Short mmCIF file of C-alpha atoms in Angstrom, two decimals:
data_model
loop_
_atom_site.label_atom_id
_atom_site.label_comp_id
_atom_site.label_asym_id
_atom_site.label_seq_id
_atom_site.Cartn_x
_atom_site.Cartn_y
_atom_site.Cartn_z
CA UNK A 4 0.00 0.00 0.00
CA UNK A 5 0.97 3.78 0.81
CA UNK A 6 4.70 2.64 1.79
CA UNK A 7 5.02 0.59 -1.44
CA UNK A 8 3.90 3.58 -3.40
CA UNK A 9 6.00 6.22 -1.18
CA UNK A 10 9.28 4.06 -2.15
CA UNK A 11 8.51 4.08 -5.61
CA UNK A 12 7.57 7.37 -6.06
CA UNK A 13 10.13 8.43 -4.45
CA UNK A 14 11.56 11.28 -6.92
CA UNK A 15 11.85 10.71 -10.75
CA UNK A 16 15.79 11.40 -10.61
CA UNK A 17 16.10 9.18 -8.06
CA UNK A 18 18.20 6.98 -10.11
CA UNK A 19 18.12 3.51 -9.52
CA UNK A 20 21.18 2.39 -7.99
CA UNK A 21 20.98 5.47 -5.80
CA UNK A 22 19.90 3.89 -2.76
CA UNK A 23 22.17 4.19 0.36
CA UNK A 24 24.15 1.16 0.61
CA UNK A 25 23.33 -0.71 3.63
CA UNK A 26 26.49 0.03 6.38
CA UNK A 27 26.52 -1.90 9.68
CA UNK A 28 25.00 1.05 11.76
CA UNK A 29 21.95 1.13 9.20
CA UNK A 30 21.55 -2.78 9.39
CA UNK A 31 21.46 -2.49 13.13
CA UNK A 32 18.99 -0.24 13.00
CA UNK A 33 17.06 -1.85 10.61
CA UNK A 34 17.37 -5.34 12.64
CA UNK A 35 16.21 -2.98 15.52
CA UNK A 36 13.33 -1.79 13.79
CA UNK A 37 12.53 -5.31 12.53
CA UNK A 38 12.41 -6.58 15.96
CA UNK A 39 10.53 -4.07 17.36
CA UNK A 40 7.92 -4.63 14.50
CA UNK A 41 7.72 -8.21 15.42
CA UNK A 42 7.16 -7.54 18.32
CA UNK A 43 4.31 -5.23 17.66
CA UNK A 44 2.56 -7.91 15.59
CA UNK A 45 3.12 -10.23 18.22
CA UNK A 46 1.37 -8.24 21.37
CA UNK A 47 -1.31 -7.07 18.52
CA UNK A 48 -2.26 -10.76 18.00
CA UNK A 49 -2.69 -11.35 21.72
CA UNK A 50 -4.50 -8.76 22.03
CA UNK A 51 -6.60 -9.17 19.67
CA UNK A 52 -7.28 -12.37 21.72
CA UNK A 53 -8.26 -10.95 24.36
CA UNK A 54 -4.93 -10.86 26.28
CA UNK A 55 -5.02 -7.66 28.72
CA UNK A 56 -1.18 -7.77 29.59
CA UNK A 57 -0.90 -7.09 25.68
CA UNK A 58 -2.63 -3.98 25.51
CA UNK A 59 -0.52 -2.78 28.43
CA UNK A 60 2.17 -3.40 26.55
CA UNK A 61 1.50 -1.56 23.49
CA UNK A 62 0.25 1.22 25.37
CA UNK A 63 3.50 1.44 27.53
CA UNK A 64 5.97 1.22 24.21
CA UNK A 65 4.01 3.87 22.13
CA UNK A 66 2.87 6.30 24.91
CA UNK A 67 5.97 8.47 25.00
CA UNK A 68 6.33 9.06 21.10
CA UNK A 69 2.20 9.52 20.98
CA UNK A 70 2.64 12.22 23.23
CA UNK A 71 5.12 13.61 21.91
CA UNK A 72 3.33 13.71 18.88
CA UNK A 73 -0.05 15.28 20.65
CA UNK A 74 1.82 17.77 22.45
CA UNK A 75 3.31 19.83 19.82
CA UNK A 76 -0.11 19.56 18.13
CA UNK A 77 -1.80 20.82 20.95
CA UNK A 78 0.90 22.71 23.09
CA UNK A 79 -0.45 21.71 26.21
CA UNK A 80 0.16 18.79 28.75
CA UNK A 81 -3.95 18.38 29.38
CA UNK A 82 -4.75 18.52 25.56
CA UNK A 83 -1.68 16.01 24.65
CA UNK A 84 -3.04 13.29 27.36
CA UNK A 85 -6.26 13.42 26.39
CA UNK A 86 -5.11 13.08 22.21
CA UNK A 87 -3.41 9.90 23.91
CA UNK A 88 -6.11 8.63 25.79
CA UNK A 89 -8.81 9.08 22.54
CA UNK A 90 -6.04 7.78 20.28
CA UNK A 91 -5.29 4.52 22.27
CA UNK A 92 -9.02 3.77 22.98
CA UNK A 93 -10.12 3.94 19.53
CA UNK A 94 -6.84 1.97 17.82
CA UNK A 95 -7.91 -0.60 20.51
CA UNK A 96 -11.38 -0.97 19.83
CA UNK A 97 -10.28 -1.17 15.86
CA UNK A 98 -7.63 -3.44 16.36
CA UNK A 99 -9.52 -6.11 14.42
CA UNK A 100 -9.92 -3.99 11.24
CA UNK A 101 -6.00 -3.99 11.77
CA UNK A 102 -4.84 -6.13 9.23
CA UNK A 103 -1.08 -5.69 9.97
CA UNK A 104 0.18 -4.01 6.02
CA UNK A 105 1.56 -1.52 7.72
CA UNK A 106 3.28 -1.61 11.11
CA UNK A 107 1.47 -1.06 14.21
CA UNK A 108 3.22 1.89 15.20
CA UNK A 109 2.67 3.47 11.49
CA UNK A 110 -1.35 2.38 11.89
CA UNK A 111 -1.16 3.79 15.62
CA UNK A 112 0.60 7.12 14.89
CA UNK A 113 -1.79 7.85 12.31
CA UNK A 114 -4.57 7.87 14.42
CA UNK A 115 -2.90 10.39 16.70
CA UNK A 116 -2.29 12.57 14.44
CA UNK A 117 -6.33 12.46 13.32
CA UNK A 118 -7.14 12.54 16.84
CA UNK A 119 -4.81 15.81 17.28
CA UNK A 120 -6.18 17.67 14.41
CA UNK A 121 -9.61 16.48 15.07
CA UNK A 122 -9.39 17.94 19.08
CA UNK A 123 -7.28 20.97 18.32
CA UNK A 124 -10.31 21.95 15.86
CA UNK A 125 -12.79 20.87 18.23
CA UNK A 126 -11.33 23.01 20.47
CA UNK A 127 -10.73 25.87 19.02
CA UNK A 128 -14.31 26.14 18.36
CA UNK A 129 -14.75 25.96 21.28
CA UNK A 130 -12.58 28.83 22.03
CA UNK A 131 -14.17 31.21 19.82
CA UNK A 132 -17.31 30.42 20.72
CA UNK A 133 -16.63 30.76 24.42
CA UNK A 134 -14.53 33.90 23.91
CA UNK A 135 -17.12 36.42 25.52
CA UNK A 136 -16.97 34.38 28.10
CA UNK A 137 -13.34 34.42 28.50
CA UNK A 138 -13.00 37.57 27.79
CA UNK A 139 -12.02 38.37 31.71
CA UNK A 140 -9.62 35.58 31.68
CA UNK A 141 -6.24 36.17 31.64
CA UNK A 142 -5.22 35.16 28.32
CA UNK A 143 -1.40 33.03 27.77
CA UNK A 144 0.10 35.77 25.85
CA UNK A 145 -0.61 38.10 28.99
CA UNK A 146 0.32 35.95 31.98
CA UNK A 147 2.69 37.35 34.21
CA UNK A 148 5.69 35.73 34.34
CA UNK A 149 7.38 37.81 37.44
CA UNK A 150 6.93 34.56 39.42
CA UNK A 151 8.73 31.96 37.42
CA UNK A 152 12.42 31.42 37.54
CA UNK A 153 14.40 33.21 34.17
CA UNK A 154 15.05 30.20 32.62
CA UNK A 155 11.34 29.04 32.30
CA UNK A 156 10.15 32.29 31.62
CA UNK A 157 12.61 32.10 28.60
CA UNK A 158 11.20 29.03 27.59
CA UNK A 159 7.57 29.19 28.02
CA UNK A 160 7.99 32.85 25.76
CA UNK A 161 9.88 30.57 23.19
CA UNK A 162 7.10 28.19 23.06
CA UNK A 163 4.75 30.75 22.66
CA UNK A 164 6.90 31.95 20.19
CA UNK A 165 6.85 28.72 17.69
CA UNK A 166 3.17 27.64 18.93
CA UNK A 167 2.29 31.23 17.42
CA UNK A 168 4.45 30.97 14.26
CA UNK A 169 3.20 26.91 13.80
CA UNK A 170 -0.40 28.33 14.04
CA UNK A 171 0.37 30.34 10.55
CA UNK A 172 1.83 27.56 8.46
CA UNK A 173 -1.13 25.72 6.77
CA UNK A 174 -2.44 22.79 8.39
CA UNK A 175 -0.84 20.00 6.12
CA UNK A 176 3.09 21.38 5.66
CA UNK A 177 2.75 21.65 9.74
CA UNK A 178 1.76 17.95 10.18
CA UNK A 179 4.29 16.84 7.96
CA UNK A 180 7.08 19.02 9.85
CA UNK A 181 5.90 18.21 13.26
CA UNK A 182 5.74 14.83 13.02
CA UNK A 183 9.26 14.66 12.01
CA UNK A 184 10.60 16.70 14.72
CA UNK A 185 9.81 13.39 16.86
CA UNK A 186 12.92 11.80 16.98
CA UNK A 187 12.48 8.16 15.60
CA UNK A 188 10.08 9.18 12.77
CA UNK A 189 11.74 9.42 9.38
CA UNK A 190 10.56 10.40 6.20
CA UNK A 191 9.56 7.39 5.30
CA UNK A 192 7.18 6.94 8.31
CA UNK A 193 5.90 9.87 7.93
CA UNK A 194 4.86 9.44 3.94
CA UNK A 195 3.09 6.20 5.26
CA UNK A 196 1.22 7.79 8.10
CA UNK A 197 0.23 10.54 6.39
CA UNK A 198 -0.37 8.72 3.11
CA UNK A 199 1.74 10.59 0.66
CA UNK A 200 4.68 10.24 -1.18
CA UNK A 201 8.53 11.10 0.64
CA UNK A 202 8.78 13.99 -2.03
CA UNK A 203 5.64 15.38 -1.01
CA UNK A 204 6.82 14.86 2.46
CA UNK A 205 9.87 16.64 1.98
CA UNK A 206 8.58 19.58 0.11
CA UNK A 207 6.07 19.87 2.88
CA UNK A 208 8.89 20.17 5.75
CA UNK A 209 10.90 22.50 3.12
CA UNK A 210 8.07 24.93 3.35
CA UNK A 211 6.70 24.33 6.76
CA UNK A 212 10.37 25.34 8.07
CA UNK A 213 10.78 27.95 5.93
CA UNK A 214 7.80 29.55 6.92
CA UNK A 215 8.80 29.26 10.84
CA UNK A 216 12.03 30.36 10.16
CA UNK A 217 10.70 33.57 8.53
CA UNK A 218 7.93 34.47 10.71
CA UNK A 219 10.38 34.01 13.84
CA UNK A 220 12.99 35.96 12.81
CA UNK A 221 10.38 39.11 11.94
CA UNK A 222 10.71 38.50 8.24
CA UNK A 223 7.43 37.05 7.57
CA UNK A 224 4.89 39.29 9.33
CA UNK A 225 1.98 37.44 8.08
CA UNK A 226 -1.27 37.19 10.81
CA UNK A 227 -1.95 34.40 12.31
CA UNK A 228 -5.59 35.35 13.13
CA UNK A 229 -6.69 34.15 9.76
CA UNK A 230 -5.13 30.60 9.66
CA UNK A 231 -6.70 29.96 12.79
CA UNK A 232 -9.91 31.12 11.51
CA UNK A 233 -9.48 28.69 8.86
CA UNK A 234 -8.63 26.18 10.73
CA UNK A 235 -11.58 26.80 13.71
CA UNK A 236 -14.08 26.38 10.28
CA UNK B 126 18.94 20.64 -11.78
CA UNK B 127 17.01 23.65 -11.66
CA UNK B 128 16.43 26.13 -8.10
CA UNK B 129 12.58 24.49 -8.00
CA UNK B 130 13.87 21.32 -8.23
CA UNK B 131 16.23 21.53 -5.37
CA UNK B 132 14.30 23.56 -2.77
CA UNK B 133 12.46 20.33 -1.45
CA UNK B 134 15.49 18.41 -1.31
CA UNK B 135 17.12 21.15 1.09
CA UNK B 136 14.73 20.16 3.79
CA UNK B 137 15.99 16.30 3.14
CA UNK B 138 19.56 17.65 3.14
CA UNK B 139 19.45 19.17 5.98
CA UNK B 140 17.44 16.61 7.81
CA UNK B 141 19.81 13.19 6.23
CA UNK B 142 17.25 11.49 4.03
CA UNK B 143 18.66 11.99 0.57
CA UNK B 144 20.72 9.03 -1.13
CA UNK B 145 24.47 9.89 -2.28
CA UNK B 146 23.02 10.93 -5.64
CA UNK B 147 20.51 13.91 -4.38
CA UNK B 148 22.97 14.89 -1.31
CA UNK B 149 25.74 15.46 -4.04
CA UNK B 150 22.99 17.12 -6.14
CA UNK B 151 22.27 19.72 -3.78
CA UNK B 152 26.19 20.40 -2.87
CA UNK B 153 26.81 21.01 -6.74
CA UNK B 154 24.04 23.31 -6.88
CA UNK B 155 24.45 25.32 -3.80
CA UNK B 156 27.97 25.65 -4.51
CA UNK B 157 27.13 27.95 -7.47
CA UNK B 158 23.42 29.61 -6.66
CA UNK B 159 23.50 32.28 -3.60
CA UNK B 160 19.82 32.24 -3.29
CA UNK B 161 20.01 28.35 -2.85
CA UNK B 162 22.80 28.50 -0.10
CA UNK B 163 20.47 31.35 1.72
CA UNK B 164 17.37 28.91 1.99
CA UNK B 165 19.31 26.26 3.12
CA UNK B 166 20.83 28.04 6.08
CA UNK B 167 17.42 29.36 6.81
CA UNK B 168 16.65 25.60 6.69
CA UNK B 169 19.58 24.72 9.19
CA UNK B 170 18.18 27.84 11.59
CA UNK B 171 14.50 26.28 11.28
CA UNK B 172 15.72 22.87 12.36
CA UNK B 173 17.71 24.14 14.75
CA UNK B 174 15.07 25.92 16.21
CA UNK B 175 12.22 23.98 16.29
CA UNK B 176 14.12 21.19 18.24
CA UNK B 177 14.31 23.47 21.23
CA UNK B 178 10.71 23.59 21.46
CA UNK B 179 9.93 22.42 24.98
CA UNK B 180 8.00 19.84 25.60
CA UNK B 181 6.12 19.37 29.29
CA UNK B 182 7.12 15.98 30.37
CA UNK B 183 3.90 14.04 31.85
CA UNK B 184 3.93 12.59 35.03
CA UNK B 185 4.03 8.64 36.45
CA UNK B 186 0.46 9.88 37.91
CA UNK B 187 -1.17 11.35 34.06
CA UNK B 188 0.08 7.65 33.05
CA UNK B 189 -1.68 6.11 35.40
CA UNK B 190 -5.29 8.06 34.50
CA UNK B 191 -4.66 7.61 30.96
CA UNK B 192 -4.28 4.08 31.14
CA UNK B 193 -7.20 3.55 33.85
CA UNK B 194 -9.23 5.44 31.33
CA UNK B 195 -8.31 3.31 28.17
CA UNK B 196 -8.14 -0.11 29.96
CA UNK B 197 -11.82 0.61 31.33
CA UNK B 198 -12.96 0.80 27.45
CA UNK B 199 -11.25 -2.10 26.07
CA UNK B 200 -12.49 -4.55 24.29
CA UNK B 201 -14.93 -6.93 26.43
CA UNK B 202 -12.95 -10.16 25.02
CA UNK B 203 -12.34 -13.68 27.09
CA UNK B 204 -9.64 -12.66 28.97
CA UNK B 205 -6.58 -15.97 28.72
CA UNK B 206 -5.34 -15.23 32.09
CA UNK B 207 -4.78 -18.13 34.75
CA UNK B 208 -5.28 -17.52 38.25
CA UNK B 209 -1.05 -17.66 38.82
CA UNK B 210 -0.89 -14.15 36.35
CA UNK B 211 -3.66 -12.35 38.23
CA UNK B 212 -1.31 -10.35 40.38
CA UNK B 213 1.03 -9.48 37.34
CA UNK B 214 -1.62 -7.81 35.49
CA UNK B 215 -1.88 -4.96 37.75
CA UNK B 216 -0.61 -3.19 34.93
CA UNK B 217 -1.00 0.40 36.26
CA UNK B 218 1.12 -0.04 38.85
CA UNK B 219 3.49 -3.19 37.70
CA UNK B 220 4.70 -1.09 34.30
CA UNK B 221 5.26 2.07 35.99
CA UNK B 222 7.07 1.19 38.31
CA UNK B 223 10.48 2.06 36.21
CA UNK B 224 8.83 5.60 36.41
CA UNK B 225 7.66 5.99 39.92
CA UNK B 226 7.81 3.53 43.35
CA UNK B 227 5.40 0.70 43.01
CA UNK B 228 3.21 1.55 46.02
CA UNK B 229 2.10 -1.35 48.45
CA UNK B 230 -1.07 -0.13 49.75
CA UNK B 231 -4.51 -2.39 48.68
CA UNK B 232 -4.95 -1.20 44.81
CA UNK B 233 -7.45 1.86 44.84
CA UNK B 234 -10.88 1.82 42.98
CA UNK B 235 -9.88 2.69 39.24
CA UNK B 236 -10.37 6.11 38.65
CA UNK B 237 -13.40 7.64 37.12
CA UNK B 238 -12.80 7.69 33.10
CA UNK B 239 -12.79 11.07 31.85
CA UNK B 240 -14.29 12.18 28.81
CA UNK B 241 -12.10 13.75 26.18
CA UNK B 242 -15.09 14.51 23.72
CA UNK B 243 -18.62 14.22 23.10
CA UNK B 244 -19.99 10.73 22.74
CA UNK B 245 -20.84 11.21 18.83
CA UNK B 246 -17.02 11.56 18.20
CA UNK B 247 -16.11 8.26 19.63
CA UNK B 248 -16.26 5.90 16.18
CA UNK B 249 -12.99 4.64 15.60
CA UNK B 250 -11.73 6.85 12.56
CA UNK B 251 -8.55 5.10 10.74
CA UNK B 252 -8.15 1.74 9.19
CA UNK B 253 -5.62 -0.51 7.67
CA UNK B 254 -4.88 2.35 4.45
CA UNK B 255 -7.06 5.11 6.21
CA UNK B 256 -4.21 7.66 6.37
CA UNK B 257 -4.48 11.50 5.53
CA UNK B 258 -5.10 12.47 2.08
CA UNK B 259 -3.40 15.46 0.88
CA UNK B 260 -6.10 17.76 2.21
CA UNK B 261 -5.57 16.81 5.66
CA UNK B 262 -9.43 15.33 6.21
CA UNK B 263 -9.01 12.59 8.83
CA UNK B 264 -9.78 9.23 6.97
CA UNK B 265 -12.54 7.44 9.32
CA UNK B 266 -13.53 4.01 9.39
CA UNK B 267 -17.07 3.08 8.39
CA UNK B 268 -19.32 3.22 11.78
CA UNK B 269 -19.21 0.63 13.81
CA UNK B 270 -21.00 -0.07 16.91
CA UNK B 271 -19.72 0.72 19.84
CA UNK B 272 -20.76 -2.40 21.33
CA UNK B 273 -20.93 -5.36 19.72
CA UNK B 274 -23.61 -8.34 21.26
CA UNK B 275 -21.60 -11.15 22.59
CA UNK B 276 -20.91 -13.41 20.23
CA UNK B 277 -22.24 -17.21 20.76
CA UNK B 278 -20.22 -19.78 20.64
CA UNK B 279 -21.35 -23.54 21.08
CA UNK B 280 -19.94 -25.59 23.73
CA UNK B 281 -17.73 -28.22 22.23
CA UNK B 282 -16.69 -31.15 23.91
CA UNK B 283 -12.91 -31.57 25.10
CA UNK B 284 -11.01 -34.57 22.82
CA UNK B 285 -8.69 -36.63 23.66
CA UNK B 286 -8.10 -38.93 26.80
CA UNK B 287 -10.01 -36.39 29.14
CA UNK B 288 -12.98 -35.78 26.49
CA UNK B 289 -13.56 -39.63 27.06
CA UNK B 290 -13.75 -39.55 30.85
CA UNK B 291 -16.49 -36.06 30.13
CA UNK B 292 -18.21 -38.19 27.63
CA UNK B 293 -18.35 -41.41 30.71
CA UNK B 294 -19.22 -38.87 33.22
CA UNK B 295 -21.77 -37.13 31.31
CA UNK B 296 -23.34 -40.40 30.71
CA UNK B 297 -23.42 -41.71 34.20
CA UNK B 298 -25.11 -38.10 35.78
CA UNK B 299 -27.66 -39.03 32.78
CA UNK B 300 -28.06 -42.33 34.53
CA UNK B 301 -28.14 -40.67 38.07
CA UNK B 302 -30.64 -38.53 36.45
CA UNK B 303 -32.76 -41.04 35.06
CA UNK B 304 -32.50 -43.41 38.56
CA UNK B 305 -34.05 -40.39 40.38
CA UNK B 306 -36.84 -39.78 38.24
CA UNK B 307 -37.95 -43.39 38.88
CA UNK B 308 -37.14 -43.33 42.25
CA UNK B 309 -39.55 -40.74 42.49
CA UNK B 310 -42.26 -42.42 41.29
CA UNK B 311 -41.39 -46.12 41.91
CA UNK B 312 -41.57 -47.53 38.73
CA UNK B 313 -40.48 -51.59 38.65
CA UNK B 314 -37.98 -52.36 35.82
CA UNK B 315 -39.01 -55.68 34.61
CA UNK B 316 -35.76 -58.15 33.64
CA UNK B 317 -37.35 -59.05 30.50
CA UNK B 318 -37.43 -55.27 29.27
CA UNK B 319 -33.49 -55.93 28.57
CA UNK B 320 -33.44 -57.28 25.11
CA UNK B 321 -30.06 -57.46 23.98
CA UNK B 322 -27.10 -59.29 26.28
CA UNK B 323 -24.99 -55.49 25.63
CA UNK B 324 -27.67 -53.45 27.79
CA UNK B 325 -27.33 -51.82 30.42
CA UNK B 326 -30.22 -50.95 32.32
CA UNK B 327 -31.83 -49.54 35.65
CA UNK B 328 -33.36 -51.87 38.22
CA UNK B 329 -34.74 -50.83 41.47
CA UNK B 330 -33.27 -52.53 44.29
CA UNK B 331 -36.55 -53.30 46.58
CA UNK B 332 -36.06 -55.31 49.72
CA UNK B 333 -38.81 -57.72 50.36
CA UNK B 334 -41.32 -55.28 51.86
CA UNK B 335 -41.01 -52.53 49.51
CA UNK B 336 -39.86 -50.34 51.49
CA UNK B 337 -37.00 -49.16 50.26
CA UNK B 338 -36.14 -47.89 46.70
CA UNK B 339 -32.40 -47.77 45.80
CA UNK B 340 -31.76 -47.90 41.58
CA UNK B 341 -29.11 -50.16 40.57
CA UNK B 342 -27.35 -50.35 37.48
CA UNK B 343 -28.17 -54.06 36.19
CA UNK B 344 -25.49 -55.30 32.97
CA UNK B 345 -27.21 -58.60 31.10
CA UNK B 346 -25.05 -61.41 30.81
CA UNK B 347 -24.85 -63.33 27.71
CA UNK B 348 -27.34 -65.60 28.80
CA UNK B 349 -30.28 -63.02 29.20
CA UNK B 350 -29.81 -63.03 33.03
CA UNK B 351 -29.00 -59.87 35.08
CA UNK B 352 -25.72 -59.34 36.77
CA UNK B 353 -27.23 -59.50 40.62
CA UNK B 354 -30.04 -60.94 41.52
CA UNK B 355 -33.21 -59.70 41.31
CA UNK B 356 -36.52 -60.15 42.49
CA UNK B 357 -38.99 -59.78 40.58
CA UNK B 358 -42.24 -57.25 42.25
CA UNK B 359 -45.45 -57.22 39.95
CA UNK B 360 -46.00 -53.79 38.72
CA UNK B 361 -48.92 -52.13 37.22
CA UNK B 362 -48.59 -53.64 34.12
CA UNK B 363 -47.87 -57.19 35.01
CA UNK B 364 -50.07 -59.87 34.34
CA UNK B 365 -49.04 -61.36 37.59
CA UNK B 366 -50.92 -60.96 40.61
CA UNK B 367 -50.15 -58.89 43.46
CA UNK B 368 -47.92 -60.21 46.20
CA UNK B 369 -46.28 -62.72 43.61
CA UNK B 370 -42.96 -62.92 43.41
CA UNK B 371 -40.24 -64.86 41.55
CA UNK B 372 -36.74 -65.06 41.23
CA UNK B 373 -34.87 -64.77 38.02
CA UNK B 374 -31.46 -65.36 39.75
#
């Protein structure tokens, strides 16, 4: 399926003796990746029969990179748990329309990423809707910061910083680029989970980054107010 | 290879994912194209960048909720646990315990599941090939219900050297079964009701006033005769008459 396609339509220069011959480090991790896969498919079958230790099993192995992956969708701790919570009960109650193509954590990861987009819409509905409301709230861009040390002042105003600038870059480049700032996810993972070819993929990130490069260093000035319009409808 | 063909593969370059060929590719062009060399070290900056972003680390404790949440809406499957592996599936505490101390007290009630979104957002939405399409619409699986009625399936006899002893043992509370209905309402099993020397049949064991009912299991011996003996008692049916008795032993 989509990782057959993704490998073949890779680029058309891609010559074809142009792939990276295989050194020791890359067959390591490849054996790595192979056992990790087999195991997968292994707790996925007991699960499927019914075997509870299995499901505790997958859920402790993918939890970390999940949230990972639901946090910098949704920039906060609360959001990202719940993402991980709706993603893990729903790829466990579909587990039997699993048919093991792709890997587990390909299948998996894909639903968190639905599950992000799906909330962080959701929610900011919500927000707008509720924004009278809120509208005596203190609001994250004006909390006061005089009571946190320096160094996580710094950072929260650097998160702030990217969350804003991520909010401007359209919806699909972002995915693409934030899933591969998870360490473990490569290009090829990502084309799979998101369905598209590596040179789509790439192009995406090329973009994506550009566009948060720009807008953090002042050159790119562009509002954010209307991609998050767009994206609330 | 022309400026629009090599802007994507900056992002790869920077990132390691292109093969000799495109990596070499990119050097040869950027090595002659200023505007090139400027987008890639605005690539390098973005990279750079973006992998300080800081992520809020969640605690042994959010673990704990999350997976009390999920493992109170999985699948209600036949669980193949044996009574030894009952303690080791304390999973919320047993695999956290390389993220917090394993506490000793009694195990608490699970917690109360919270809701992450309205109940008409709960189908399961991806499938085998159900990823993102280039618009970015979440592929979702066809409904399904959300609980599925339990599915039936016959009892089947055990094989083997133990399904014979079920088989003997089903046969013999049949018997049981059988002796108590006539207990209860006294029949008399008449010898000659045994046709074949292979039956085995149910005779009640009266003692010579009748007062006492006990079934036996009577086997036929090749000759016709029982295998104890037995006293014949007229019944109902019998063209004997009351009080006459005879012994087939």
């Amino acid at each position: 399926m989509e990782a057959g396609n993704a490998s073949n339509s890779r680029r058309p220069h891609e010559s074809p003796g142009a792939a990276r011959g295989p050194s020791e480090a890359m067959q390591r991790v490849a054996d790595q990746v192979g056992e990790v896969a087999s195991e997968d498919a292994r707790l996925v079958s007991a699960a499927r029969d019914g075997d509870r230790e299995a499901f505790a099993r997958l859920f402790q192995k993918h939890r970390g990179t999940a949230y990972g992956i639901a946090y910098r969708f949704m920039g906060r701790r609360d959001d990202a748990l719940d993402v991980v919570q709706e993603a893990f009960t729903k790829a466990f109650a579909a587990l039997e329309t699993f048919r093991g193509g792709a890997s587990f954590k390909t299948w998996f990861f894909r639903i968190v990423t639905n599950c992000s987009l799906d909330m962080r819409r959701s929610r900011a509905v919500r927000r707008t809707a509720s924004l009278d409301a809120d509208d005596a709230l203190p609001q994250p861009s004006q909390r006061s910061d005089a009571d946190e040390p320096p160094d996580v002042a710094e950072r929260h105003e650097l998160k702030e910083r990217i969350d804003a600038a991520l909010a401007a870059i359209p919806e699909t480049n972002r995915t693409a680029f934030v899933l591969f700032a998870l360490e473990g996810i490569s290009y090829k993972e990502i084309a799979e989970i998101l369905n598209i070819s590596i040179g789509t993929v790439m192009s995406r990130i090329f973009y994506a980054r550009q566009k948060l490069q720009r807008i953090l260093s002042g050159q790119d000035t562009s509002g954010n107010a209307a991609d998050q319009e767009s994206e609330a409808s | 290879m022309s400026c629009t063909d090599i802007h994507p593969l900056l992002a790869g370059y920077v990132d390691d994912e292109l093969t000799a060929v495109e990596r070499q590719a990119v050097e040869d062009h950027v090595a002659g194209c200023p505007e090139c060399a400027r987008l890639l070290a605005e690539q390098r900056a973005g990279a750079h960048v973006y992998a300080a972003y800081p992520v809020e680390e969640a605690a042994a404790d959010d673990w704990r909720t999350v997976w009390a949440a999920v493992e109170a809406r999985l699948p209600a499957r036949t669980k193949r646990v044996t009574l030894e592996h009952l303690s080791d599936l304390d999973v919320s505490e047993d695999f956290l315990e390389d993220e917090a101390p394993v506490t000793t007290e009694p195990a608490a009630p699970p917690p109360a599941v919270p809701e992450t979104r309205p109940p008409e957002a709960a189908e399961p939405e991806a499938d085998e090939d159900g990823g993102r399409k280039e618009k970015a619409e979440p592929v979702r699986l066809p409904p399904r219900p959300k609980e599925r009625p339990p599915v039936f399936k016959p009892h089947r006899m055990p094989r083997g050297r133990h399904g014979l002893w079920a088989h003997v043992a089903g046969i013999a509370a049949a018997v049981l079964i059988v002796a108590a209905v006539l207990v209860s309402v006294r029949p008399v099993i008449r010898v000659d009701q045994f046709a074949t020397s292979d039956q085995v049949g149910i005779a009640i064991d009266i003692d010579s006033t009748g007062a006492t009912a006990q079934p036996v299991i009577v086997y036929l011996q090749s000759d016709g005769r029982p295998s104890i003996p037995m006293v014949w008692v007229a019944g109902a049916s019998d063209d004997r008459t009351p009080g006459e008795e005879e012994s087939v032993q």
